[in-house]
PDB file of C-alpha atoms in Angstrom:
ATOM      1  CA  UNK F  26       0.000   0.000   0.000  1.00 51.00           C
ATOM      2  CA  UNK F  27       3.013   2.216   0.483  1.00 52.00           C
ATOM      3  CA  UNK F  28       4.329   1.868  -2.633  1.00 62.00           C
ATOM      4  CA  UNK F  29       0.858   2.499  -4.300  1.00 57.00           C
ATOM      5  CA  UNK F  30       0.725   6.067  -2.338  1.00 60.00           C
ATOM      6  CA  UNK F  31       4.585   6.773  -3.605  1.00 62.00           C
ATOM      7  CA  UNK F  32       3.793   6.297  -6.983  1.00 62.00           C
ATOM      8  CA  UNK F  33       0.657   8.474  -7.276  1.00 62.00           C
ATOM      9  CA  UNK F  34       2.672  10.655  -5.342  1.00 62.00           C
ATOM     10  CA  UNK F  35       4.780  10.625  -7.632  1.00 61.00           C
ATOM     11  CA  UNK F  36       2.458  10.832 -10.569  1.00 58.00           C
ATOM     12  CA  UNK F  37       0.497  13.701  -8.998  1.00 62.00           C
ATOM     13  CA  UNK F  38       3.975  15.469  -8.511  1.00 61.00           C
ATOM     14  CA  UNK F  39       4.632  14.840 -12.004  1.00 66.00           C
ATOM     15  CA  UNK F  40       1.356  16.507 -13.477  1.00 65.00           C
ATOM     16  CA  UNK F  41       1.364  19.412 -11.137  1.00 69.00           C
ATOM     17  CA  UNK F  42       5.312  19.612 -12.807  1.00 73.00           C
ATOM     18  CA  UNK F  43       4.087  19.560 -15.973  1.00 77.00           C
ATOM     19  CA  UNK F  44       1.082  21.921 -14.956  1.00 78.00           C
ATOM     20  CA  UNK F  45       3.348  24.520 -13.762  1.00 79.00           C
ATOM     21  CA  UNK F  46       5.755  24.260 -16.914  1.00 83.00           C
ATOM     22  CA  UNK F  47       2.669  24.687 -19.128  1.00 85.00           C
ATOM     23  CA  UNK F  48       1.929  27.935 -17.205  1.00 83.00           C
ATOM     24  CA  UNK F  49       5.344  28.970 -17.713  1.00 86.00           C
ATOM     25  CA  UNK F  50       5.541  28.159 -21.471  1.00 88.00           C
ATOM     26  CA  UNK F  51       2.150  29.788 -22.033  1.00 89.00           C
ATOM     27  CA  UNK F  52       2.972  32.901 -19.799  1.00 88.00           C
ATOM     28  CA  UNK F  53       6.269  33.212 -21.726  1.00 90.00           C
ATOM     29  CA  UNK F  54       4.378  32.542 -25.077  1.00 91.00           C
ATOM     30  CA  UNK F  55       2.164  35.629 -24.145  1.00 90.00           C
ATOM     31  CA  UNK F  56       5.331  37.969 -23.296  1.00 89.00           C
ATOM     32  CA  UNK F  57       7.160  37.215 -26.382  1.00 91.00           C
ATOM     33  CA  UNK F  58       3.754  38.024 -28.332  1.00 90.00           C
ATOM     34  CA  UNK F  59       3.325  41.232 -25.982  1.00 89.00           C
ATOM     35  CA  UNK F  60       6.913  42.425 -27.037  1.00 88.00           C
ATOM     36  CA  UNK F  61       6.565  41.516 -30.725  1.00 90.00           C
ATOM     37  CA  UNK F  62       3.250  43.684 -30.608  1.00 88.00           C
ATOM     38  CA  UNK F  63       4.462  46.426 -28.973  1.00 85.00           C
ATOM     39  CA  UNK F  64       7.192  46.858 -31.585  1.00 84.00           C
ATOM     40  CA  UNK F  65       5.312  46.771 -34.646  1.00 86.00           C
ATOM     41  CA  UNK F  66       3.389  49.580 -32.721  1.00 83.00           C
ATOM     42  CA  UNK F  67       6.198  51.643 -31.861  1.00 82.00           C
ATOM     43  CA  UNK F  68       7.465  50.964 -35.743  1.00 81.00           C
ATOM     44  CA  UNK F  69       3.759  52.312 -37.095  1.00 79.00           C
ATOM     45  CA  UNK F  70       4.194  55.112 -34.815  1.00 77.00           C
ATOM     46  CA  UNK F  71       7.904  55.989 -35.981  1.00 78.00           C
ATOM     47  CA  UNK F  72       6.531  55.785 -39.575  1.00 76.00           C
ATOM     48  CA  UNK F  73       3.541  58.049 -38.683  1.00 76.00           C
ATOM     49  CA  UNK F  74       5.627  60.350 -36.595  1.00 74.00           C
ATOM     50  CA  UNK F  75       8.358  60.755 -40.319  1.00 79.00           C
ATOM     51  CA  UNK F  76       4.791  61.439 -42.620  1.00 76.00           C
ATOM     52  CA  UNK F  77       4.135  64.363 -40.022  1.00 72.00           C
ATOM     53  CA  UNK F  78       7.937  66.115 -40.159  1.00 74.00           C
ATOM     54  CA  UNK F  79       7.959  65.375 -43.915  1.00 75.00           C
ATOM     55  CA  UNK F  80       3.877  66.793 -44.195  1.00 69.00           C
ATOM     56  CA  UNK F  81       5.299  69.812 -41.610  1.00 68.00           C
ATOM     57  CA  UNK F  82       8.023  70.789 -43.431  1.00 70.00           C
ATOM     58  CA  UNK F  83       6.261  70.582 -46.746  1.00 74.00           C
ATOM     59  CA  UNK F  84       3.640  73.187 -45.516  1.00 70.00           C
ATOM     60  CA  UNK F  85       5.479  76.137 -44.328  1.00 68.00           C
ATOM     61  CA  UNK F  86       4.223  74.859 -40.981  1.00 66.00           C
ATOM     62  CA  UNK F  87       7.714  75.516 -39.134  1.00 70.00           C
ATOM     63  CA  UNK F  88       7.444  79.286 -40.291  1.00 69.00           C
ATOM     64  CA  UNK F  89       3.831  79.755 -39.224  1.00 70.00           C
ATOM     65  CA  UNK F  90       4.774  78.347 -35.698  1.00 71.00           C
ATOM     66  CA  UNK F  91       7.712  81.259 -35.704  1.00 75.00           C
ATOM     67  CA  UNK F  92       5.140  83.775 -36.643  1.00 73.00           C
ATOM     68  CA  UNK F  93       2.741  83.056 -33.361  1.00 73.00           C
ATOM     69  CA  UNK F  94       5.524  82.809 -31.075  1.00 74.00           C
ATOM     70  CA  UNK F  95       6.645  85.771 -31.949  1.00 77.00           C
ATOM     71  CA  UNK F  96       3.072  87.617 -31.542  1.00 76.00           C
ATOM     72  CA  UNK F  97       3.562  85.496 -28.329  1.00 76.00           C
ATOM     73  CA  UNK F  98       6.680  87.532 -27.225  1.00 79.00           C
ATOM     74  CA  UNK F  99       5.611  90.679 -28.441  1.00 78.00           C
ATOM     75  CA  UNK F 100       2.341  90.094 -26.585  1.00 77.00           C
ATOM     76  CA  UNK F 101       4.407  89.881 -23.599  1.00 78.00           C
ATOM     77  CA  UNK F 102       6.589  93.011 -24.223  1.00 81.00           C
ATOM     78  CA  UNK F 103       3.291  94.809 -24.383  1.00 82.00           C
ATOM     79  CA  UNK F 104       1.981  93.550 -20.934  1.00 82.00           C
ATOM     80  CA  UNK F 105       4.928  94.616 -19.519  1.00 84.00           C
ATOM     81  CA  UNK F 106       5.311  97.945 -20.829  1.00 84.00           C
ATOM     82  CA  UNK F 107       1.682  98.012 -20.172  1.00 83.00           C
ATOM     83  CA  UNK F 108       2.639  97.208 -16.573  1.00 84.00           C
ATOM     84  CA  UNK F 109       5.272  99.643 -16.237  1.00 87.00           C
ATOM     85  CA  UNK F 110       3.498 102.541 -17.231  1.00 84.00           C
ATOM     86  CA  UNK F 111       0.799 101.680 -14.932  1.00 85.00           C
ATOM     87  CA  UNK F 112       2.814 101.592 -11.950  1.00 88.00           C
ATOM     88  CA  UNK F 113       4.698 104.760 -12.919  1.00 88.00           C
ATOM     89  CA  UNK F 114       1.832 106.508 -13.225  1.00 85.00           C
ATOM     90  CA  UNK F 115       0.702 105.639  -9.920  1.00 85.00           C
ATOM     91  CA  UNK F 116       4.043 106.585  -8.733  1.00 87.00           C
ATOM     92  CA  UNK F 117       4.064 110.062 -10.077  1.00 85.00           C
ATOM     93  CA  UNK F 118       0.086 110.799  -8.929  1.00 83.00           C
ATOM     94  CA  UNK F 119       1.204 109.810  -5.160  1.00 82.00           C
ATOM     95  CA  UNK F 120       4.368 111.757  -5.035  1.00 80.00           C
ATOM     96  CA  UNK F 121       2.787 114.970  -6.868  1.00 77.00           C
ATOM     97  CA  UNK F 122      -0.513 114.322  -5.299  1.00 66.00           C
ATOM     98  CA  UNK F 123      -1.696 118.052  -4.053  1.00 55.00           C
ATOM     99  CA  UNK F 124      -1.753 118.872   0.038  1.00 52.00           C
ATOM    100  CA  UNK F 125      -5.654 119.297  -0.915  1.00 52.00           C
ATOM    101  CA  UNK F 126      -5.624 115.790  -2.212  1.00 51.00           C
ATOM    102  CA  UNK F 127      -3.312 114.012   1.090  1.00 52.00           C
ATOM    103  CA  UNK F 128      -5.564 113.101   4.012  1.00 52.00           C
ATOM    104  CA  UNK F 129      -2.799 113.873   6.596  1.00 53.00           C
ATOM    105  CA  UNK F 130      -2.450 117.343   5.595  1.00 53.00           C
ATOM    106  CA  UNK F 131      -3.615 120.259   7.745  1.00 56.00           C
ATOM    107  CA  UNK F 132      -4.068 122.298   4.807  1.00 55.00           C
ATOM    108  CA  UNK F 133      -7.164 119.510   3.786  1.00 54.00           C
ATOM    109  CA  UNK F 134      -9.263 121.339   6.536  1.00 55.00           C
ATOM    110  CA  UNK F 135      -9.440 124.540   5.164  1.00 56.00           C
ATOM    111  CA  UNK F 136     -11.901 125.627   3.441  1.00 57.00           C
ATOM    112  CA  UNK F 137     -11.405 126.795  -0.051  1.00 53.00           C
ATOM    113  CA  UNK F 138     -10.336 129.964  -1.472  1.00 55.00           C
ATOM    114  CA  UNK F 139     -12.787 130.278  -4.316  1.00 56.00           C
ATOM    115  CA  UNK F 140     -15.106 128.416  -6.354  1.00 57.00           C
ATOM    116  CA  UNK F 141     -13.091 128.354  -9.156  1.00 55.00           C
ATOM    117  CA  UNK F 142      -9.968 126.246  -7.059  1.00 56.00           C
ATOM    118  CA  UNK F 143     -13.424 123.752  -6.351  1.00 57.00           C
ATOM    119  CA  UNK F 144     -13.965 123.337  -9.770  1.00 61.00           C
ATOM    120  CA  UNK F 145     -10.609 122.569 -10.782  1.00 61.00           C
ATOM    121  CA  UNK F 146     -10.126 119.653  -7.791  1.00 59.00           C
ATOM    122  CA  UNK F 147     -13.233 118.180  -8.675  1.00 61.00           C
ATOM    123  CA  UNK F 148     -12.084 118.059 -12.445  1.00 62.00           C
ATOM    124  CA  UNK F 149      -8.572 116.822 -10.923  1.00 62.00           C
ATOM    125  CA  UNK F 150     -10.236 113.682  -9.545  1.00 56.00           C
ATOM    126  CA  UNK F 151     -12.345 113.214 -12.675  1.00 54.00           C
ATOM    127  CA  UNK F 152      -9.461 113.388 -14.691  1.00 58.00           C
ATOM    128  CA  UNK F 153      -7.402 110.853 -12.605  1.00 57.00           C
ATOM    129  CA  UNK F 154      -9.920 108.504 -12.682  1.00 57.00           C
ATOM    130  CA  UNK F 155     -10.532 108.474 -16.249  1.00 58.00           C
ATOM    131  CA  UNK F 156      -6.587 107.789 -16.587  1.00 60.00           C
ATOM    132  CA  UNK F 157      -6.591 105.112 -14.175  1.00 64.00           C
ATOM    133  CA  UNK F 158      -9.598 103.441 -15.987  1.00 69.00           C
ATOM    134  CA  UNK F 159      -8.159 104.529 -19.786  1.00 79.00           C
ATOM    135  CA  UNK F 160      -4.983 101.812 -18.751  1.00 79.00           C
ATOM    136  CA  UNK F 161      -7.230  98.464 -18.455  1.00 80.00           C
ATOM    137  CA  UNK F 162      -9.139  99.409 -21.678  1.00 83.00           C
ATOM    138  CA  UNK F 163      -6.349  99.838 -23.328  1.00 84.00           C
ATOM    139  CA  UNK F 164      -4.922  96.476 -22.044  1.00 82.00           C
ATOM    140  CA  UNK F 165      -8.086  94.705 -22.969  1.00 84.00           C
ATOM    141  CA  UNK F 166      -8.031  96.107 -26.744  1.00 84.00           C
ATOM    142  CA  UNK F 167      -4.488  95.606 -26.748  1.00 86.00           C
ATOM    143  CA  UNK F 168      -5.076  91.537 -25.816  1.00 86.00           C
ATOM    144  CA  UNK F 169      -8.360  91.483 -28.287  1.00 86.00           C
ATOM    145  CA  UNK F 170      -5.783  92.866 -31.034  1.00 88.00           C
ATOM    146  CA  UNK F 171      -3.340  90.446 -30.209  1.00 87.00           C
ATOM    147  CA  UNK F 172      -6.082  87.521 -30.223  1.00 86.00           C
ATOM    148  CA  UNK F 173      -7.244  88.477 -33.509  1.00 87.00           C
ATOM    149  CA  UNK F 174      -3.563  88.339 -34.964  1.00 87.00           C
ATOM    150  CA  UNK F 175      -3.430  84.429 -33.024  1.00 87.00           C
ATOM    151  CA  UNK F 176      -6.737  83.731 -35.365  1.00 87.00           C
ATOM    152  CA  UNK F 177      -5.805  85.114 -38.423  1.00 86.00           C
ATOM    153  CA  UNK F 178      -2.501  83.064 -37.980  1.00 86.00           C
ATOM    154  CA  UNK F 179      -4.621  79.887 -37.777  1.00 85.00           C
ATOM    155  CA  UNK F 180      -6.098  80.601 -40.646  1.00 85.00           C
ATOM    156  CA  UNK F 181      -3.548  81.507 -42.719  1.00 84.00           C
ATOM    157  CA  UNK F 182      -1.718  77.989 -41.657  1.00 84.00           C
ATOM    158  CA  UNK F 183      -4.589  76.319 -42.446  1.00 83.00           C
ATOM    159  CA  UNK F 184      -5.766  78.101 -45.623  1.00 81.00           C
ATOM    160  CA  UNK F 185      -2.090  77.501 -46.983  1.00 81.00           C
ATOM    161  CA  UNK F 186      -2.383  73.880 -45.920  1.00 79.00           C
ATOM    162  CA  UNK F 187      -5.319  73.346 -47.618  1.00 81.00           C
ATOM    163  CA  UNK F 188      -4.155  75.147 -50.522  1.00 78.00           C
ATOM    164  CA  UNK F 189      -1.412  72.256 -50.962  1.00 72.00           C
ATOM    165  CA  UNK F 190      -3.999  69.407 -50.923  1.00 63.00           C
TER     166      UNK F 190
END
C-alpha cells in the first residue's frame, strides 16, 4: 500500500510539474507576443511620426509656428510695458498728489479759497480717474488685437495647408 501512495505521489507530482511548466511556457508565449506587438506599434508610430515632419516641413508649418511665437513675445513686451506705465503713473500721482488731495495734511481742513480752485479739484479727480480706468481698456483692446492676430494666424496655416492638398 506504500508503494501504491509513492507512486501516485509521484504521478500527482509529475502533473502538477508539468502543470506549472505549461503555465510557464504559455505565460512566456504571451510575453514574447506582448513584445513583438508592442514593436510593430512603436514601428507604425515611428513611420507616422516621419509622414508628419515630412507633411510639416512641406507646408510652411515651421514658419507659421515662428510667426505666433513671436506675436507670443511681443504680446508679452506689451503687458509689460503696459505694466510699467501703470505703476509709474501711480508713482508720479502719489508723489505729486496736491496737500488738498493728502488726508494727513492740515491744509485739507481749510476751506477753499474760491469756487473756481473747487472746480478745478473736482475736475482733478475726474481726470485721474478716467486715466486710471483709460490703462485696463487699453490692455483689454491691446489683448483682443493680439487675439485676432493668433486667429488670423490659424487661418492663414490652415488656408495655406489646404491650398497644398
Amino acid at each position: 500500500m506504500v508503494s501504491w501512495s509513492n507512486n501516485r505521489r509521484k504521478v500527482n507530482h509529475r502533473k502538477s510539474s508539468d502543470e506549472m511548466n505549461n503555465h510557464k511556457d504559455r505565460f512566456i508565449d504571451l510575453a514574447q507576443a506582448a513584445l513583438e506587438e508592442a514593436d510593430m506599434e512603436e514601428d507604425r508610430k515611428g513611420v507616422i511620426h516621419e509622414v508628419m515632419e515630412a507633411l510639416i516641413a512641406k507646408t510652411g508649418a515651421p514658419l507659421v509656428a515662428e510667426v505666433i511665437s513671436e506675436q507670443l513675445r511681443c504680446q508679452d513686451v506689451i503687458e509689460k510695458i503696459a505694466a510699467e506705465h501703470y505703476q509709474e503713473e501711480t508713482l508720479r500721482k502719489r508723489s505729486t498728489s496736491s496737500p488738498l488731495n493728502r488726508v494727513d495734511s492740515t491744509e485739507s481742513l481749510k476751506e477753499p479759497d474760491s469756487d473756481f480752485e473747487e472746480e478745478e479739484l473736482s475736475e482733478k479727480v475726474v481726470s485721474s480717474s478716467s486715466d486710471t480706468m483709460s490703462i485696463p481698456i487699453i490692455a483689454e483692446y491691446l489683448w483682443r488685437f493680439f487675439r485676432v492676430l493668433i486667429l488670423s494666424s490659424l487661418v492663414g496655416l490652415v488656408y495655406h495647408f489646404l491650398a497644398l492638398k
